[in-house]
Amino acid sequence: MDKSTQPESVSSVLKVFSILSALSEQKEIGVSELSQRLMMSKATTFRFLQTMKSLGYVVQEGEADKYSLTMKLFELGSKSLEYVDLIELADKEMRYISEQTNEALHLGSLDENSIIYIHKIDSGYNLRMQSRIGRRNPLYSTAIGKVLLAERSEEFIRNTLKDVTFIKNTANTLENVDQLLAQLAQVREQHFAEDIEEQELGLRCIAAPVYDRFGRAIAGLSISLPTIRYDQQHQDYYVDMLKNACRNISEKLGFHNYPA
């Protein structure tokens, strides 16, 4: 496609990546040199650099006309690789639990003030939870959300949820951050969390945390099932399977002190 026929949005994306590529090849570079190398006007190059600077991807060396990359791209790439490894490791464990229970399994991570599902295995039953990879759900009403928050500080939790409205999806949904904090104390003690019809009527979820090599809870692994198939006598069975799976994943990520 000729540059003159490209939509403006596509052209802008190409310019951004051209700038990133050029900056990756040289520690620091001035606007004039960069615009000449990329055959863009100096004004356009400057405008893109300022936007990228405001987003944290490039830094300007004082008041000098020199720009260089920050570590933000490295951070994004590292997270992406971490998730690829995590999903691959979790898939084996999730498939084992799925074979034993025939219920739905979800792997979720924290993204701003919600959870996002990054992997799942559907239930083999006709009556099952409807979900998709990439879907977001609240932290306060999901088992995964609770295990991800449980080991965070109260300050972090309050700050993360400061702009979140606690929507009463069911009569069991928590109403505010204080109620959540009280429940998280129990989650920390037992090292698993429950969603007892808090997100959706007729649905129960149990989740356990996955830790990275630094001992940070980076994901939650949950089993979800309709209340009509839930048996309290099987609770320990589900919890033990989830904890064992999360322990195996965590150890392969370099964490060897999984809570008993």
Coordinates of N, CA and C in Angstrom, one line a residue, residues 7-182:
P7 N -4.8 4.9 5.3 CA -5.6 5.7 6.2 C -4.7 6.4 7.2
E8 N -5.1 7.5 7.7 CA -4.3 8.3 8.6 C -3.9 7.5 9.9
S9 N -4.8 6.7 10.4 CA -4.5 5.9 11.6 C -3.4 4.9 11.4
V10 N -3.4 4.3 10.2 CA -2.4 3.3 9.8 C -1.1 4.0 9.7
S11 N -1.1 5.1 9.0 CA 0.1 5.9 8.8 C 0.7 6.3 10.1
S12 N -0.1 6.7 11.1 CA 0.4 7.1 12.4 C 1.1 6.0 13.1
V13 N 0.5 4.8 13.0 CA 1.0 3.6 13.7 C 2.4 3.3 13.1
L14 N 2.5 3.4 11.7 CA 3.8 3.1 11.1 C 4.8 4.1 11.5
K15 N 4.4 5.4 11.7 CA 5.4 6.4 12.1 C 5.9 6.1 13.5
V16 N 5.0 5.8 14.4 CA 5.3 5.5 15.8 C 6.4 4.3 15.8
F17 N 6.1 3.2 15.1 CA 7.0 2.1 15.1 C 8.3 2.4 14.4
S18 N 8.3 3.3 13.4 CA 9.5 3.7 12.8 C 10.4 4.5 13.8
I19 N 9.8 5.3 14.6 CA 10.5 6.1 15.6 C 11.1 5.1 16.6
L20 N 10.3 4.2 17.1 CA 10.7 3.2 18.1 C 11.9 2.4 17.6
S21 N 11.8 2.0 16.4 CA 12.8 1.2 15.7 C 14.1 2.0 15.6
A22 N 14.0 3.2 15.2 CA 15.2 4.1 15.1 C 15.9 4.3 16.5
L23 N 15.1 4.6 17.5 CA 15.6 4.8 18.8 C 16.2 3.6 19.4
S24 N 15.7 2.4 19.0 CA 16.3 1.2 19.5 C 17.7 0.9 19.0
E25 N 18.1 1.6 17.9 CA 19.4 1.3 17.2 C 20.4 2.4 17.7
Q26 N 20.0 3.4 18.4 CA 20.9 4.4 18.8 C 20.5 4.9 20.2
K27 N 21.5 5.0 21.1 CA 21.2 5.4 22.5 C 20.4 6.6 22.6
E28 N 20.8 7.7 21.9 CA 20.0 8.9 21.9 C 20.1 9.6 20.6
I29 N 19.1 10.3 20.2 CA 19.1 11.0 18.9 C 18.3 12.2 18.9
G30 N 18.7 13.2 18.1 CA 18.0 14.5 18.1 C 16.8 14.5 17.1
V31 N 16.0 15.4 17.2 CA 14.8 15.5 16.4 C 15.2 15.7 14.9
S32 N 16.1 16.5 14.6 CA 16.5 16.8 13.3 C 17.1 15.6 12.6
E33 N 18.0 14.9 13.3 CA 18.6 13.7 12.7 C 17.5 12.6 12.5
L34 N 16.7 12.5 13.5 CA 15.6 11.4 13.4 C 14.7 11.7 12.3
S35 N 14.3 12.9 12.1 CA 13.3 13.3 11.0 C 14.0 13.1 9.7
Q36 N 15.2 13.4 9.5 CA 15.9 13.1 8.3 C 16.0 11.6 8.0
R37 N 16.4 10.8 9.0 CA 16.5 9.4 8.8 C 15.2 8.8 8.4
L38 N 14.1 9.2 9.0 CA 12.8 8.6 8.7 C 12.0 9.3 7.6
M39 N 12.6 10.4 7.1 CA 12.0 11.2 6.0 C 10.6 11.7 6.4
M40 N 10.6 12.2 7.6 CA 9.4 12.9 8.1 C 9.7 14.3 8.4
S41 N 8.7 15.2 8.4 CA 9.0 16.6 8.8 C 9.4 16.7 10.2
K42 N 10.2 17.7 10.5 CA 10.7 17.8 11.9 C 9.5 18.1 12.9
A43 N 8.5 18.8 12.4 CA 7.4 19.1 13.2 C 6.6 17.9 13.6
T44 N 6.4 17.0 12.6 CA 5.7 15.7 12.8 C 6.5 14.8 13.7
T45 N 7.8 14.7 13.5 CA 8.6 13.9 14.4 C 8.6 14.4 15.8
F46 N 8.7 15.7 16.0 CA 8.6 16.3 17.3 C 7.3 16.0 18.0
R47 N 6.2 16.1 17.3 CA 4.8 15.9 17.8 C 4.7 14.5 18.3
F48 N 5.2 13.5 17.5 CA 5.1 12.1 17.9 C 6.0 11.8 19.1
L49 N 7.2 12.4 19.1 CA 8.1 12.2 20.3 C 7.5 12.8 21.6
Q50 N 6.8 13.9 21.5 CA 6.2 14.5 22.7 C 5.1 13.6 23.2
T51 N 4.3 13.1 22.3 CA 3.2 12.2 22.7 C 3.8 10.9 23.4
M52 N 4.8 10.3 22.8 CA 5.5 9.1 23.3 C 6.1 9.4 24.6
K53 N 6.6 10.6 24.8 CA 7.3 11.0 26.0 C 6.2 11.1 27.1
S54 N 5.0 11.7 26.8 CA 4.0 11.8 27.8 C 3.4 10.4 28.2
L55 N 3.6 9.4 27.3 CA 3.1 8.1 27.7 C 4.2 7.2 28.4
G56 N 5.4 7.8 28.4 CA 6.5 7.2 29.2 C 7.4 6.2 28.3
Y57 N 7.2 6.3 27.0 CA 8.0 5.4 26.2 C 9.4 6.0 25.7
V58 N 9.5 7.3 25.7 CA 10.7 7.9 25.5 C 11.0 9.0 26.5
V59 N 12.3 9.3 26.6 CA 12.7 10.4 27.6 C 13.5 11.4 26.9
Q60 N 13.3 12.6 27.3 CA 14.1 13.7 26.7 C 15.3 14.1 27.7
E61 N 16.4 14.1 27.1 CA 17.6 14.4 28.0 C 17.7 15.9 28.4
G62 N 17.1 16.2 29.5 CA 17.1 17.5 30.0 C 16.3 18.4 29.0
E63 N 16.9 19.6 28.7 CA 16.3 20.5 27.7 C 16.9 20.3 26.4
A64 N 17.9 19.3 26.3 CA 18.6 19.1 25.0 C 17.6 18.5 24.0
D65 N 18.0 18.6 22.7 CA 17.2 18.1 21.6 C 17.6 16.6 21.4
K66 N 17.6 15.8 22.4 CA 18.0 14.4 22.3 C 16.9 13.6 23.0
Y67 N 16.6 12.4 22.4 CA 15.6 11.5 22.9 C 16.1 10.1 23.0
S68 N 15.6 9.3 23.9 CA 16.0 7.9 24.0 C 14.9 7.1 24.6
L69 N 14.9 5.8 24.4 CA 13.9 4.9 24.9 C 14.0 4.8 26.4
T70 N 12.8 4.6 27.0 CA 12.8 4.2 28.4 C 12.7 2.7 28.5
M71 N 12.5 2.2 29.7 CA 12.4 0.7 29.9 C 11.0 0.2 29.8
K72 N 10.1 1.1 29.4 CA 8.7 0.7 29.4 C 8.4 -0.4 28.4
L73 N 9.0 -0.3 27.2 CA 8.9 -1.3 26.2 C 9.4 -2.7 26.7
F74 N 10.5 -2.6 27.4 CA 11.1 -3.9 28.0 C 10.1 -4.4 29.0
E75 N 9.5 -3.6 29.8 CA 8.5 -4.0 30.8 C 7.3 -4.7 30.1
L76 N 6.8 -4.1 29.0 CA 5.7 -4.7 28.3 C 6.1 -6.0 27.7
G77 N 7.2 -6.1 27.1 CA 7.7 -7.4 26.5 C 7.9 -8.4 27.6
S78 N 8.4 -8.0 28.8 CA 8.6 -9.0 29.8 C 7.3 -9.6 30.3
K79 N 6.3 -8.7 30.5 CA 5.0 -9.1 30.9 C 4.4 -10.1 29.9
S80 N 4.5 -9.8 28.6 CA 4.0 -10.6 27.6 C 4.6 -12.0 27.6
L81 N 5.9 -12.1 27.8 CA 6.6 -13.4 27.9 C 6.2 -14.1 29.1
E82 N 6.0 -13.4 30.2 CA 5.6 -14.0 31.4 C 4.2 -14.7 31.3
Y83 N 3.3 -14.0 30.6 CA 2.0 -14.6 30.4 C 2.0 -15.8 29.5
V84 N 2.9 -15.8 28.4 CA 3.0 -16.9 27.6 C 3.5 -18.1 28.4
D85 N 4.5 -17.9 29.2 CA 5.0 -19.0 30.0 C 4.0 -19.5 31.0
L86 N 3.3 -18.5 31.6 CA 2.3 -18.8 32.6 C 1.1 -19.6 32.0
I87 N 0.7 -19.2 30.9 CA -0.5 -19.9 30.2 C 0.0 -21.4 29.8
E88 N 1.2 -21.5 29.3 CA 1.6 -22.8 28.9 C 1.8 -23.7 30.1
L89 N 2.3 -23.2 31.2 CA 2.4 -24.0 32.4 C 1.0 -24.3 33.1
A90 N 0.2 -23.4 33.0 CA -1.2 -23.5 33.7 C -2.0 -24.5 32.9
D91 N -1.9 -24.5 31.6 CA -2.8 -25.3 30.7 C -2.7 -26.8 31.1
K92 N -1.6 -27.3 31.4 CA -1.5 -28.7 31.8 C -2.2 -29.0 33.1
E93 N -2.0 -28.1 34.0 CA -2.7 -28.3 35.3 C -4.2 -28.2 35.2
M94 N -4.6 -27.2 34.4 CA -6.0 -27.0 34.2 C -6.7 -28.1 33.5
R95 N -6.0 -28.7 32.6 CA -6.6 -29.8 31.9 C -6.8 -31.1 32.8
Y96 N -5.8 -31.2 33.7 CA -5.9 -32.3 34.6 C -7.2 -32.1 35.5
I97 N -7.3 -30.9 36.1 CA -8.5 -30.7 36.9 C -9.8 -30.8 36.1
S98 N -9.8 -30.4 34.9 CA -10.9 -30.5 34.0 C -11.3 -32.0 33.8
E99 N -10.3 -32.8 33.6 CA -10.6 -34.3 33.4 C -11.2 -34.9 34.7
Q100 N -10.8 -34.4 35.8 CA -11.3 -34.9 37.1 C -12.7 -34.4 37.5
T101 N -13.0 -33.2 37.1 CA -14.2 -32.6 37.5 C -15.2 -32.3 36.4
N102 N -14.8 -32.1 35.2 CA -15.6 -31.7 34.1 C -16.2 -30.3 34.2
E103 N -15.6 -29.6 35.1 CA -16.1 -28.2 35.4 C -15.2 -27.2 34.7
A104 N -15.6 -25.9 34.6 CA -14.9 -24.8 34.0 C -13.7 -24.4 34.8
L105 N -12.6 -24.1 34.1 CA -11.4 -23.6 34.8 C -11.0 -22.3 34.1
H106 N -10.6 -21.3 35.0 CA -10.2 -20.0 34.5 C -8.9 -19.6 35.1
L107 N -8.1 -18.9 34.3 CA -6.8 -18.3 34.8 C -7.0 -16.8 34.5
G108 N -6.9 -16.0 35.6 CA -7.1 -14.6 35.5 C -5.9 -13.8 36.1
S109 N -5.7 -12.6 35.7 CA -4.7 -11.7 36.2 C -5.3 -10.4 36.5
L110 N -4.5 -9.6 37.3 CA -5.0 -8.2 37.7 C -4.6 -7.3 36.5
D111 N -5.6 -6.5 36.1 CA -5.3 -5.4 35.1 C -6.1 -4.2 35.6
E112 N -5.3 -3.2 36.1 CA -5.9 -2.0 36.6 C -6.8 -2.3 37.8
N113 N -8.1 -2.1 37.6 CA -9.0 -2.3 38.8 C -10.0 -3.4 38.5
S114 N -9.6 -4.4 37.7 CA -10.4 -5.5 37.4 C -9.6 -6.7 37.1
I115 N -10.2 -7.9 36.9 CA -9.5 -9.1 36.5 C -9.7 -9.3 35.0
I116 N -8.8 -9.9 34.4 CA -8.9 -10.3 33.0 C -8.6 -11.7 32.8
Y117 N -9.5 -12.5 32.1 CA -9.2 -13.9 31.9 C -8.2 -14.1 30.8
I118 N -7.1 -14.8 31.1 CA -6.1 -15.0 30.1 C -6.0 -16.4 29.6
H119 N -6.8 -17.3 30.2 CA -6.9 -18.7 29.7 C -8.1 -19.3 30.3
K120 N -8.7 -20.3 29.6 CA -9.8 -21.0 30.2 C -10.0 -22.4 29.6
I121 N -10.7 -23.2 30.3 CA -11.1 -24.5 29.8 C -12.6 -24.7 30.1
D122 N -13.4 -24.9 29.1 CA -14.8 -24.9 29.3 C -15.3 -26.2 30.1
S123 N -16.4 -26.1 30.7 CA -17.0 -27.3 31.3 C -17.6 -28.2 30.2
G124 N -17.6 -29.5 30.5 CA -18.1 -30.4 29.6 C -19.6 -30.6 29.7
Y125 N -20.2 -29.9 30.7 CA -21.7 -30.0 30.9 C -22.4 -29.0 30.0
N126 N -23.7 -29.2 29.7 CA -24.5 -28.3 28.9 C -24.7 -27.0 29.7
L127 N -25.0 -27.2 31.0 CA -25.2 -26.1 31.9 C -23.9 -25.6 32.4
R128 N -23.4 -24.4 32.0 CA -22.0 -24.0 32.3 C -21.9 -22.5 32.3
M129 N -20.8 -22.0 32.9 CA -20.5 -20.6 32.9 C -20.2 -20.1 31.5
Q130 N -20.8 -19.0 31.1 CA -20.4 -18.4 29.8 C -19.3 -17.4 30.0
S131 N -18.2 -17.6 29.4 CA -17.1 -16.7 29.5 C -16.2 -16.7 28.3
R132 N -15.2 -15.8 28.2 CA -14.3 -15.8 27.1 C -13.0 -15.2 27.6
I133 N -11.9 -15.6 26.9 CA -10.6 -15.1 27.2 C -10.6 -13.6 26.8
G134 N -10.1 -12.7 27.7 CA -10.1 -11.3 27.4 C -11.2 -10.6 28.1
R135 N -12.2 -11.4 28.7 CA -13.3 -10.8 29.4 C -12.8 -10.2 30.7
R136 N -13.4 -9.1 31.1 CA -13.1 -8.5 32.4 C -14.2 -8.7 33.4
N137 N -13.8 -8.9 34.7 CA -14.8 -8.9 35.7 C -14.3 -8.2 37.0
P138 N -15.2 -7.8 37.9 CA -14.7 -7.0 39.0 C -13.8 -7.8 40.0
L139 N -13.0 -7.1 40.7 CA -12.1 -7.7 41.7 C -12.9 -8.1 42.9
Y140 N -13.9 -7.3 43.3 CA -14.6 -7.4 44.6 C -15.6 -8.6 44.6
S141 N -16.0 -9.1 43.4 CA -17.1 -10.1 43.4 C -16.6 -11.4 42.8
T142 N -15.3 -11.6 42.6 CA -14.8 -12.8 42.0 C -13.8 -13.5 42.9
A143 N -13.7 -14.8 42.8 CA -12.8 -15.5 43.6 C -11.3 -15.2 43.2
I144 N -11.1 -15.1 41.9 CA -9.8 -14.7 41.4 C -9.4 -13.3 41.8
G145 N -10.3 -12.4 41.7 CA -10.0 -11.0 42.2 C -9.6 -11.0 43.6
K146 N -10.3 -11.8 44.5 CA -9.9 -11.8 45.9 C -8.6 -12.4 46.2
V147 N -8.2 -13.4 45.5 CA -6.8 -14.0 45.8 C -5.7 -13.1 45.2
L148 N -6.1 -12.3 44.2 CA -5.1 -11.3 43.7 C -4.9 -10.1 44.6
L149 N -6.0 -9.8 45.4 CA -5.9 -8.6 46.3 C -5.4 -9.0 47.7
A150 N -5.6 -10.3 48.0 CA -5.5 -10.7 49.4 C -4.2 -10.3 50.1
E151 N -3.1 -10.4 49.3 CA -1.8 -10.2 49.9 C -1.2 -8.7 49.6
R152 N -2.1 -7.9 49.1 CA -1.7 -6.5 48.8 C -2.0 -5.7 50.1
S153 N -1.4 -4.6 50.1 CA -1.6 -3.7 51.3 C -3.0 -3.0 51.2
E154 N -3.5 -2.6 52.4 CA -4.8 -1.9 52.4 C -4.7 -0.7 51.5
E155 N -3.6 0.0 51.6 CA -3.5 1.2 50.8 C -3.6 0.9 49.3
F156 N -3.0 -0.1 48.9 CA -3.0 -0.5 47.4 C -4.5 -0.8 47.1
I157 N -5.1 -1.6 47.9 CA -6.5 -2.0 47.6 C -7.5 -0.8 47.5
R158 N -7.4 0.0 48.5 CA -8.2 1.2 48.5 C -7.9 2.1 47.3
N159 N -6.7 2.3 47.0 CA -6.3 3.1 45.8 C -6.8 2.5 44.5
T160 N -6.7 1.2 44.4 CA -7.1 0.5 43.2 C -8.6 0.6 43.0
L161 N -9.3 0.5 44.1 CA -10.8 0.5 44.0 C -11.5 1.8 44.2
K162 N -10.7 2.9 44.3 CA -11.2 4.2 44.7 C -12.3 4.7 43.7
D163 N -12.1 4.4 42.4 CA -13.1 4.8 41.4 C -14.1 3.7 41.0
V164 N -14.1 2.6 41.7 CA -14.9 1.5 41.4 C -16.2 1.6 42.1
T165 N -17.3 1.4 41.4 CA -18.6 1.3 42.0 C -19.0 -0.1 42.3
F166 N -19.3 -0.5 43.5 CA -19.6 -1.8 43.9 C -21.1 -2.1 43.5
I167 N -21.2 -2.8 42.4 CA -22.5 -3.1 41.8 C -23.1 -4.3 42.4
K168 N -24.3 -4.2 43.0 CA -25.0 -5.4 43.6 C -25.6 -6.3 42.5
N169 N -24.8 -7.2 42.0 CA -25.3 -8.1 41.0 C -26.3 -9.1 41.6
T170 N -26.0 -9.5 42.9 CA -26.9 -10.4 43.6 C -26.9 -9.9 45.1
A171 N -27.8 -10.5 45.8 CA -27.9 -10.1 47.3 C -26.6 -10.4 48.0
N172 N -25.8 -11.3 47.5 CA -24.5 -11.7 48.2 C -23.3 -10.8 47.8
T173 N -23.5 -9.9 46.8 CA -22.4 -9.1 46.4 C -21.9 -8.1 47.5
L174 N -20.6 -8.0 47.7 CA -20.1 -7.1 48.7 C -20.5 -5.6 48.3
E175 N -20.7 -4.8 49.3 CA -21.2 -3.5 49.0 C -20.1 -2.4 49.1
N176 N -19.0 -2.6 49.7 CA -18.0 -1.6 49.8 C -16.6 -2.2 50.1
V177 N -15.6 -1.4 50.0 CA -14.2 -1.9 50.2 C -14.0 -2.4 51.6
D178 N -14.7 -1.8 52.6 CA -14.5 -2.3 54.0 C -14.9 -3.7 54.1
Q179 N -16.1 -4.1 53.5 CA -16.5 -5.4 53.6 C -15.5 -6.4 52.9
L180 N -15.0 -5.9 51.8 CA -14.0 -6.7 51.0 C -12.8 -6.9 51.9
L181 N -12.3 -5.9 52.5 CA -11.1 -6.0 53.3 C -11.3 -7.0 54.4
A182 N -12.4 -7.0 55.0 CA -12.7 -8.0 56.1 C -12.7 -9.4 55.5

